[in-house]
Structures are given as C-alpha cells and as structure tokens.
XYZ file of C-alpha atoms in Angstrom:
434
model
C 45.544 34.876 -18.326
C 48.110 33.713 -15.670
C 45.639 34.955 -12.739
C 42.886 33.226 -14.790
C 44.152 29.756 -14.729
C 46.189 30.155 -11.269
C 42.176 30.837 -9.975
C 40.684 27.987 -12.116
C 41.386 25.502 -9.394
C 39.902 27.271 -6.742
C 37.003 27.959 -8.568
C 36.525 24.056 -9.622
C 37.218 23.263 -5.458
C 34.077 25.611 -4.755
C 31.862 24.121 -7.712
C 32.212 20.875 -6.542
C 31.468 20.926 -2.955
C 28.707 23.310 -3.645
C 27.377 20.083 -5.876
C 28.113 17.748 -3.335
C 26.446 20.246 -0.391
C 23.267 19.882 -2.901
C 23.000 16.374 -3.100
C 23.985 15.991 0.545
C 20.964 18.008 1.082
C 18.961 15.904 -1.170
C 19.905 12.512 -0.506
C 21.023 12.269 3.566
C 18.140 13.675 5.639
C 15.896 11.829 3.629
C 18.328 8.354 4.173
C 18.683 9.513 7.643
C 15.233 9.675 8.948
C 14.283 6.384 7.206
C 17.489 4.680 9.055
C 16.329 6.110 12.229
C 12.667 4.721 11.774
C 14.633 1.246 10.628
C 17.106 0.891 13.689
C 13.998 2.184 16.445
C 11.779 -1.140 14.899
C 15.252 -3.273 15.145
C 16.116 -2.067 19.009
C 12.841 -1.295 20.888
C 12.828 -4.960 21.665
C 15.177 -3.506 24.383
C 12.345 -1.682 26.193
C 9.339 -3.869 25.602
C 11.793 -6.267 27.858
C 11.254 -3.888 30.697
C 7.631 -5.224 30.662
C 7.133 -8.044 28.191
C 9.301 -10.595 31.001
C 7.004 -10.199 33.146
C 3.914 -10.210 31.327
C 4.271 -13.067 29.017
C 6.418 -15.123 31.990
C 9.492 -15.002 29.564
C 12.877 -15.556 31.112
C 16.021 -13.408 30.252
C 17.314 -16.479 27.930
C 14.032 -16.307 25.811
C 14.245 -12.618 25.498
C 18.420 -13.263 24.574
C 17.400 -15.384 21.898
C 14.173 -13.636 20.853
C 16.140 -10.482 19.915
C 19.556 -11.908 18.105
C 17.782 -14.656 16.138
C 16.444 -11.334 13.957
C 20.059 -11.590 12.732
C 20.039 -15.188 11.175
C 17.184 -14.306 9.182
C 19.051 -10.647 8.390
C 22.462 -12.921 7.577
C 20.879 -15.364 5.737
C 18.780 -12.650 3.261
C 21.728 -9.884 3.268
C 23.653 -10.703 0.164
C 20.699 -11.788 -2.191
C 18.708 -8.741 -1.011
C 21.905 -6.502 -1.956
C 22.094 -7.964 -5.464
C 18.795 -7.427 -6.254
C 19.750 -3.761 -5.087
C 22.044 -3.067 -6.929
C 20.211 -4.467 -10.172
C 16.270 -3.136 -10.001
C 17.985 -0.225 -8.518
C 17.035 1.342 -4.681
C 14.593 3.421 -4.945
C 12.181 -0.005 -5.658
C 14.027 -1.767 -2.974
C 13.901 -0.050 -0.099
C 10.407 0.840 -0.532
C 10.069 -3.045 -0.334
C 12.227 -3.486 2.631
C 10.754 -0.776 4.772
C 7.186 -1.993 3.602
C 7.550 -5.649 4.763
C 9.203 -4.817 7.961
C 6.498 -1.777 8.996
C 3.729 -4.706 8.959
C 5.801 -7.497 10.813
C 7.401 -4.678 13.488
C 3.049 -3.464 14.202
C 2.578 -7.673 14.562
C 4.917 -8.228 17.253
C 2.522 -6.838 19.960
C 0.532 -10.427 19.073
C 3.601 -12.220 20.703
C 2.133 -14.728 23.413
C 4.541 -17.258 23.134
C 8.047 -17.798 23.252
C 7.886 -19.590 19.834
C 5.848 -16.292 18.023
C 8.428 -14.344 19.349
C 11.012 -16.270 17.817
C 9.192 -16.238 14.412
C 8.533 -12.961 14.008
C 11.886 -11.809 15.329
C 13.345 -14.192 12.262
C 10.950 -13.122 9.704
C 11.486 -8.872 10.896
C 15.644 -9.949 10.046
C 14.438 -11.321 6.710
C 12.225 -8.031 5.718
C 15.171 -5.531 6.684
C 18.055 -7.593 5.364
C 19.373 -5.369 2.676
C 18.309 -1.908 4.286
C 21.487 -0.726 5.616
C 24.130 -2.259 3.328
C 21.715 -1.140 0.896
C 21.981 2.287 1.836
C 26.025 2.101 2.112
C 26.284 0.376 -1.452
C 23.908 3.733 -2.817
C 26.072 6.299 -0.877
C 28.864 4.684 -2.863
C 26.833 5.500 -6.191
C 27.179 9.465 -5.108
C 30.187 9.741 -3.194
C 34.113 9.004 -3.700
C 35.906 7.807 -0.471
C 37.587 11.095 0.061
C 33.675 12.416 1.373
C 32.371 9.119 2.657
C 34.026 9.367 6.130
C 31.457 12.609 7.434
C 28.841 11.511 4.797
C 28.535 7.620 6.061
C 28.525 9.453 9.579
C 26.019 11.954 8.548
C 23.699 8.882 7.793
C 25.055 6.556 10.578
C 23.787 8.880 13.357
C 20.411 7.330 12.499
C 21.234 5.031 15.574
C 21.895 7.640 18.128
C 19.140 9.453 17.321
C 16.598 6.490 17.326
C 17.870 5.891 20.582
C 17.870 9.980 21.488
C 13.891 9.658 20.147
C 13.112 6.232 20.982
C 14.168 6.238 24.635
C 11.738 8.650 25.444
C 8.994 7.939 23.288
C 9.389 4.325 23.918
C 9.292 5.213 27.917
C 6.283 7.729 27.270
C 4.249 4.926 25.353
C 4.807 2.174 27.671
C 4.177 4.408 30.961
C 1.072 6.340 29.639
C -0.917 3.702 27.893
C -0.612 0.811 29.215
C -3.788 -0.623 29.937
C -5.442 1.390 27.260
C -8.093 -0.647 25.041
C -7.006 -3.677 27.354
C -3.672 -3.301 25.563
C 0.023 -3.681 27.275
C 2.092 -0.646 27.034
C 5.081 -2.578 25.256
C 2.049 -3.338 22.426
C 0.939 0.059 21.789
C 4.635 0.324 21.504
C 5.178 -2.146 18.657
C 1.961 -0.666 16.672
C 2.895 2.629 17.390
C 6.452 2.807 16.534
C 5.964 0.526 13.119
C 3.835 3.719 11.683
C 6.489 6.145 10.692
C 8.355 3.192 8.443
C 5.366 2.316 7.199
C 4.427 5.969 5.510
C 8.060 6.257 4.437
C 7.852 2.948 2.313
C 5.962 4.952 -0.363
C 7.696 8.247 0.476
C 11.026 6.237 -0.469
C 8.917 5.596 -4.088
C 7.828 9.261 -4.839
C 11.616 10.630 -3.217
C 14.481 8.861 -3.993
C 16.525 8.807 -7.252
C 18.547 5.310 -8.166
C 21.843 7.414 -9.514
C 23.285 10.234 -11.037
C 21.667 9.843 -14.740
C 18.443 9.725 -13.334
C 18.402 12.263 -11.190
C 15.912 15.243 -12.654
C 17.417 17.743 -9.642
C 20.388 17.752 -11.051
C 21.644 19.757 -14.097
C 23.318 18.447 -17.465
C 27.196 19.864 -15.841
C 26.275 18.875 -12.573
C 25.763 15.161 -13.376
C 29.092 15.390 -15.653
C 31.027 16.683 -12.683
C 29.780 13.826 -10.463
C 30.366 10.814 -13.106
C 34.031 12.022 -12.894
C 34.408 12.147 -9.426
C 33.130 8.810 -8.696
C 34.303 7.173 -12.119
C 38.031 8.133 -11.026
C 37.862 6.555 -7.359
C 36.417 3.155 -8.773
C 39.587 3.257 -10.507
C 41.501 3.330 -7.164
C 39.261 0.435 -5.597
C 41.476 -2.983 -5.532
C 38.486 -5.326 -6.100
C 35.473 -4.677 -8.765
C 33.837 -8.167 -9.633
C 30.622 -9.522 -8.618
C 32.640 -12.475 -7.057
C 35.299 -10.410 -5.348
C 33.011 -9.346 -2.606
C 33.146 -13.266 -1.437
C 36.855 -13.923 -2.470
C 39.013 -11.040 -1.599
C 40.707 -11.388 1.924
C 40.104 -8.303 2.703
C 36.674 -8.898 2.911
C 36.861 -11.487 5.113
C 39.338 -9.626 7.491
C 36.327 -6.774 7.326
C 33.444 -9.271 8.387
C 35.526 -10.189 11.252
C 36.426 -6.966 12.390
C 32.868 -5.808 12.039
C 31.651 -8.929 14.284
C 33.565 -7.792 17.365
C 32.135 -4.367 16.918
C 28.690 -5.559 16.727
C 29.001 -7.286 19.676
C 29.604 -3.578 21.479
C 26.781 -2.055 19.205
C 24.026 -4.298 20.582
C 25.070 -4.490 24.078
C 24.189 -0.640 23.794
C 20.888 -1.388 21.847
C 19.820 -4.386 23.976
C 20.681 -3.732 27.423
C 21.466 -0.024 28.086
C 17.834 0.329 29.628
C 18.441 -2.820 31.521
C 21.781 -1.083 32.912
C 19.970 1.990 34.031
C 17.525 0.001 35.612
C 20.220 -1.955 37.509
C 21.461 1.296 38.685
C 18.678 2.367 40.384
C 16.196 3.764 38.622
C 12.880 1.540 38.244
C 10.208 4.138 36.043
C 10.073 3.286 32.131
C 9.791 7.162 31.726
C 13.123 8.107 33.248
C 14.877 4.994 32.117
C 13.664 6.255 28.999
C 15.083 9.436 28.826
C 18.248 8.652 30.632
C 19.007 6.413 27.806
C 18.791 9.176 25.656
C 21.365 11.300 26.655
C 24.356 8.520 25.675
C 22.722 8.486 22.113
C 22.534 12.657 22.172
C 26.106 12.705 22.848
C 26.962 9.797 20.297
C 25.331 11.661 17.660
C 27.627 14.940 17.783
C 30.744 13.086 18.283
C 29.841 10.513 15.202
C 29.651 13.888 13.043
C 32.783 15.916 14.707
C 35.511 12.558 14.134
C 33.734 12.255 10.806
C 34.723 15.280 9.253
C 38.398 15.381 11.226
C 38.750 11.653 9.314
C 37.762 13.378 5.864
C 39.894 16.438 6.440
C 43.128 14.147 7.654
C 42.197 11.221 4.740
C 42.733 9.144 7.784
C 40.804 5.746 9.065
C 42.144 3.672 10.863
C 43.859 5.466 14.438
C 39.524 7.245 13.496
C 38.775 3.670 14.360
C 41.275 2.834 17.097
C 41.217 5.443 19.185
C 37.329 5.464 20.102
C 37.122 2.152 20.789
C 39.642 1.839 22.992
C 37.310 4.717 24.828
C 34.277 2.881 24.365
C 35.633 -0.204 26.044
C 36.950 2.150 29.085
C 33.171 3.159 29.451
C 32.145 -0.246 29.367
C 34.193 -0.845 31.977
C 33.673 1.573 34.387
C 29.674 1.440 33.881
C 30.048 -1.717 35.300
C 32.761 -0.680 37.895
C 30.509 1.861 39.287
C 27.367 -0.014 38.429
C 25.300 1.522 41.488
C 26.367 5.048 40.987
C 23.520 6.155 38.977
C 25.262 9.321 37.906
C 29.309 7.945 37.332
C 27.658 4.771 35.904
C 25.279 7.416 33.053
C 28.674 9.165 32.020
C 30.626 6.086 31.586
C 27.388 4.437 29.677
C 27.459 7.781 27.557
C 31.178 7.352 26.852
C 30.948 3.590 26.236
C 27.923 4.817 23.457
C 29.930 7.366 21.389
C 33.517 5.218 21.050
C 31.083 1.829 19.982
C 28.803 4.441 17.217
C 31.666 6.129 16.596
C 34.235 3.343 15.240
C 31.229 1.739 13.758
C 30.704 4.895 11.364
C 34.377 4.969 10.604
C 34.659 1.531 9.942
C 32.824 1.568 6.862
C 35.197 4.210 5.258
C 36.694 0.330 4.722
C 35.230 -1.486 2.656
C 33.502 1.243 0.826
C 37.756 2.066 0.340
C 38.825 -1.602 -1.077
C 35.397 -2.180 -2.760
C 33.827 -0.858 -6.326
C 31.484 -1.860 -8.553
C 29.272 -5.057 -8.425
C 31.970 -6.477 -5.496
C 30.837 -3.507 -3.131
C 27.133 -4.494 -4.099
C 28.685 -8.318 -2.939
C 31.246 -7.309 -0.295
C 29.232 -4.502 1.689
C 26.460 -7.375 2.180
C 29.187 -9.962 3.286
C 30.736 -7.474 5.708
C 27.877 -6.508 7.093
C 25.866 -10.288 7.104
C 28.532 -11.665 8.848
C 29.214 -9.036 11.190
C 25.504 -8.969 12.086
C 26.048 -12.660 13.280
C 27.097 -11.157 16.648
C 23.642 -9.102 17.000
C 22.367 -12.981 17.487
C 25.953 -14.248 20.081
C 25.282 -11.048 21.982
C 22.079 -10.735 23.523
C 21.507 -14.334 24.117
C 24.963 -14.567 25.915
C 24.207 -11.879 27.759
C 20.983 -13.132 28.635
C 22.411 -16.354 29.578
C 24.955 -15.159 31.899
C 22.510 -13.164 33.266
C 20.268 -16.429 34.332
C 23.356 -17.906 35.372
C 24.998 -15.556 37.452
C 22.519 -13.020 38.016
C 24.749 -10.382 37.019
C 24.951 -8.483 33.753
C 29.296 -7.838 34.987
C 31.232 -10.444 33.017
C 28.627 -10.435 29.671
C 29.648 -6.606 30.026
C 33.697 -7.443 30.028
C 33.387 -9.651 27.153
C 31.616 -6.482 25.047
C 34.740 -4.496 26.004
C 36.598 -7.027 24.967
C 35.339 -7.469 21.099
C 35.708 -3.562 21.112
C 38.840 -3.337 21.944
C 40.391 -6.382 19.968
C 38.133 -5.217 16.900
C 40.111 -1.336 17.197
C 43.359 -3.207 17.022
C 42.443 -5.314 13.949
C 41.615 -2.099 12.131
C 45.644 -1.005 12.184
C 46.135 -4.193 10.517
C 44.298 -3.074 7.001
C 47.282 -1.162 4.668
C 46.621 2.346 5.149
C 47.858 2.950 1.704
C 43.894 1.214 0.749
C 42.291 2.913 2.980
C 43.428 6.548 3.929
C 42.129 8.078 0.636
C-alpha cells in the first residue's frame, strides 16, 4: 500500500506530461507554421527593398516609413482585435486575420507610389493586429506558466525560421523571375509568398480547437487533468479583470520593456539583407541565403534556453543574459562591417540574443496576467511594444540618407537591447519565476 502511494506521484508526473506532449503535438506545429507564414508576409518588405528602391525611384526614408507605419495600423487594432479573441473564440479569429492579410500581402506587388505603399503597409498592420498576441493569449488557455517558457519558444521560432525559409526563397524568387510575365522579381515575391497564409486561413477553420471543453481529441480524464492545471495557476496570476490589462503597472513596465526589444527585433527583420549587402556581397541569391544562417542558429538556441528557463523556473537572468550578447553582435557586425565572414558570425550572434530574450520575455506577462486581463494586457504589451517596429526602420532609414551609413542607427539597436535586458531584473522574481 505504502509502495502504492509512494509511486502515485510519479505515476501522475508521467500522465501529465504525456497529456501535455499530446497537445503540444496537436496545437504547436500547427501555430508554428501559420506564425512562420504570418512573420515572412510582415518582413519580406526587407528584400523587395533590395530591388523595389530602385525600381519605383523610392528613397531609403520612403522605404523607413513604408515598412514601420504597418505598426500604427497593428497598434491601433491590437487590443480590440484581442477582445474579440478572446470572446468568439480563435479558431474564428485567426482564420479572419490570416484571411484579410493573405489578400492585402498578394496586393502589395501593385505598389507604384510612395503613397500605395504607405496604405497598404497600414491596412496589412490592421489585418494581422491580433495574430500573435492572439496566439500567446490561446497558449495561455492550454498551458500553466511552469511549461510556457519552451512552449512560447516552441511557437516563437516561427521568426527564425521565416527568415531560415524566407531568405532563400525570397532571394530565389526575386533572382529567377524577375522579368517573367513583364513582372518585377520583388512582385512575384509579394503574390507568391501571400499563398501559403492564404490556404491556412481555412485550414485554421477545419484544425484548430478554441479550448479544452471543446476539444474532441481529447478524452473525458484528459480534459479534467488540464482544467486543473491551468485553473490552479490563474489562481497565482496577480491581475484577472478585463480592465487590469490597461491599469496594472506592471503592464505598463512590460510595454516598455518590450519596445526596446522591438527595436533589436526589426533591425534584424528590416535590414539584415541590407547589412550583408554592405559587406560585400551584391547577388539577391546569396544575400538570401546568408541571411539564413543567423535565423538557423536563432532557432536552436530559442528552443535550448527555453527548456533550461522551464527546468530552472527562471526568467529574468533567461532574458538578461542574451541580450547583453545580442547587443555585443550588434556591435561588432558593425565593427567589422567589411569582413564578410567576422561581420556573418557577429550578425548570427546579434540574431539569437534579440529572438532569444524576445521568447523569454513573454514568460512575463503570461506570469502576472490571467483571465480577461491577459486577453487585455497581452494586446497592450505587445501594441505598444510594436510602436518601435514603426521608430525603427524609418530612423534607420533616415540616418541612412543622412549620413550614408547604417553605423550609429546600428548602436542605437544595441542600445534598446541592452537597456531593455536590464529592465527585465527589475520585475519581482517572486511573479515571475514560476
């Protein structure tokens, strides 16, 4: 009897990750390949640059402000398109969202103007607003906080791996059919690229389950076992109401922290091909797959400090620690900016410490947060944070008119990176190492 019950914990241990291996399974490849799809329509802006300027006689200030005004229409649209999320449920949702911005990702190869640009940049912010908070707010539906830390990275390395797939394939597209059908190679690449989220809109209909009730894969025990898990961490969340997510300070500390490292995220999204280039290398193909390699590495060490954050139910040195190596590599890239081969390694390090923190970050809020304020919260956080997506490519793209030299927008990226790791240590670990 002794033996019996001495074993019972074990045996409970087992049953439960087994459940949560099966609805890893289910639920994260799925999430994963529709976040990759997602972030490649948000970021291949960055290669269509590589020809658009020329073409369509835009300078580097246009482009700046072309690709960060997506975020005023994603900051303005974030929070409403959360609450409607979180009450129609996101299996309707994100269908929605990956619908609408399929058809205006195909439209931008229309862009003649610096004024369509704008536009459509604004309205493609509008259509994905929602898509990745979204997606954080449902893995909060599944998961306690104790297995969001490799599970958020799991999902998270749906940037790397656009960039792994979408260097390449963005490089192969604009080098091998340009010209085709009297078509640019940057507009086969919009069309081209806006097809995959455009067949996963429905596939997120006939796929995804809203929650644990409803979830026919599961069994009766199954769904028991998982209510309990995630009904005891709401009760260790410090905020739950609707209006907490705009109130709580911790939110607000969160948004900020998130801004500075948003500013390092899309100086790797919207100028790591220009980088390359200014190192040397002039063909879209092997700019292409050069930019790859940073992403390739990213991707294993998003999932390797995810699971040694879960294991040590600790989130904030998770957070410190790579970006103070991500700003290093921003700093030597530009150090040994003509080095093609120093300048690719400290690019590659610069890439995994920014993706990195960013997937540790939101053990956060996802920590502090429960209920309808996480629905709230997660979209502040991550609306506000977004803001920089639109500061950092146009500043960067206006120091580069003015000084001809990508160098000091580079420092300032190190900068937020650094000063956003040392914010981190300033949220209580006793909210957030669980």
């Amino acid at each position: 009897m002794a033996q019996g019950i001495a074993a019972l914990p074990g045996a409970m241990v087992d049953e439960t990750d087994q459940v949560y291996r099966k609805v890893t399974l289910r639920l994260i490849p799925f999430l994963f390949v529709c976040y990759v799809a997602a972030y490649l329509d948000r970021v291949n802006v960055g290669f269509a640059k590589l020809q658009m300027l020329n073409d369509l006689k835009f300078s580097e200030t246009i482009y700046g402000l072309g690709a960060g005004i997506f975020f005023i229409g994603y900051f303005i649209f974030e929070v409403p398109s959360n609450i409607i999320l979180h009450k129609v449920g996101a299996r309707l949702w994100i269908a929605r969202v990956m619908f609408t911005w399929a058809i205006i990702s195909a439209a931008m190869m229309f862009v003649t103007t610096p004024t369509m640009f704008y536009v459509l940049r604004f309205l493609l912010g509008v259509a994905e607003a929602g898509l990745f908070p979204g997606v954080i707010l449902y893995l909060t539906y599944w998961f306690p906080a104790k297995r969001r830390g490799s599970i958020i990275a799991m999902f998270m390395t749906g940037i790397p791996i656009a960039g792994l797939i979408g260097g390449p394939l963005s490089g192969w597209i604009m080098h091998s059919m340009s010209g085709l059908y009297g078509l640019a190679g940057w507009q086969w690449m919009f069309l081209i690229e806006a097809l995959p989220s455009f067949v996963l809109a429905f596939g997120v209909l006939a796929y995804l389950t809203d929650s644990i009730a409803k979830a026919k894969w599961l069994t009766a025990d199954e769904k028991a076992l998982l209510t309990r898990e995630i009904e005891a961490d709401k009760g260790e969340a410090t905020a739950h109401r609707l209006r907490d997510g705009f109130t709580s300070p911790w939110v607000w500390l969160l948004s900020v922290i998130y801004l500075f490292f948003i500013m390092g995220l899309y100086g790797v999204g919207f100028w790591l091909p220009t980088l390359i280039k200014g190192a040397g290398v002039t063909d879209t193909l092997t700019i292409g797959m050069l930019s790859s390699i940073p992403y390739g590495v990213a991707a294993v060490a998003m999932i390797v400090v995810g699971r040694m954050s879960d294991a040590a139910r600790e989130r904030r040195w998770h957070i410190l620690v790579p970006g103070v190596i991500g700003a290093v590599g921003w700093l030597v890239s530009i150090q040994f900016s003509t080095n093609i081969v120093v300048a690719e390694i400290a690019l590659t390090v610069a890439t995994a410490g920014v993706l990195v923190t960013l997937a540790q970050f939101w053990c956060l809020p996802t920590a502090v947060l429960a209920g309808a304020a996480a629905a709230t919260g997660i979209a502040v956080v991550n609306s506000v944070g977004n803001l920089a997506g639109f500061v950092s490519p146009y500043l960067i793209g206006w120091i580069v008119d003015r000084t001809q030299s990508t160098s000091l927008g580079v420092y300032t990226l190190a900068g937020c990176l650094l000063v956003g790791s040392l914010l981190a240590l300033t949220m209580p670990k006793h909210l957030v190492n669980r």
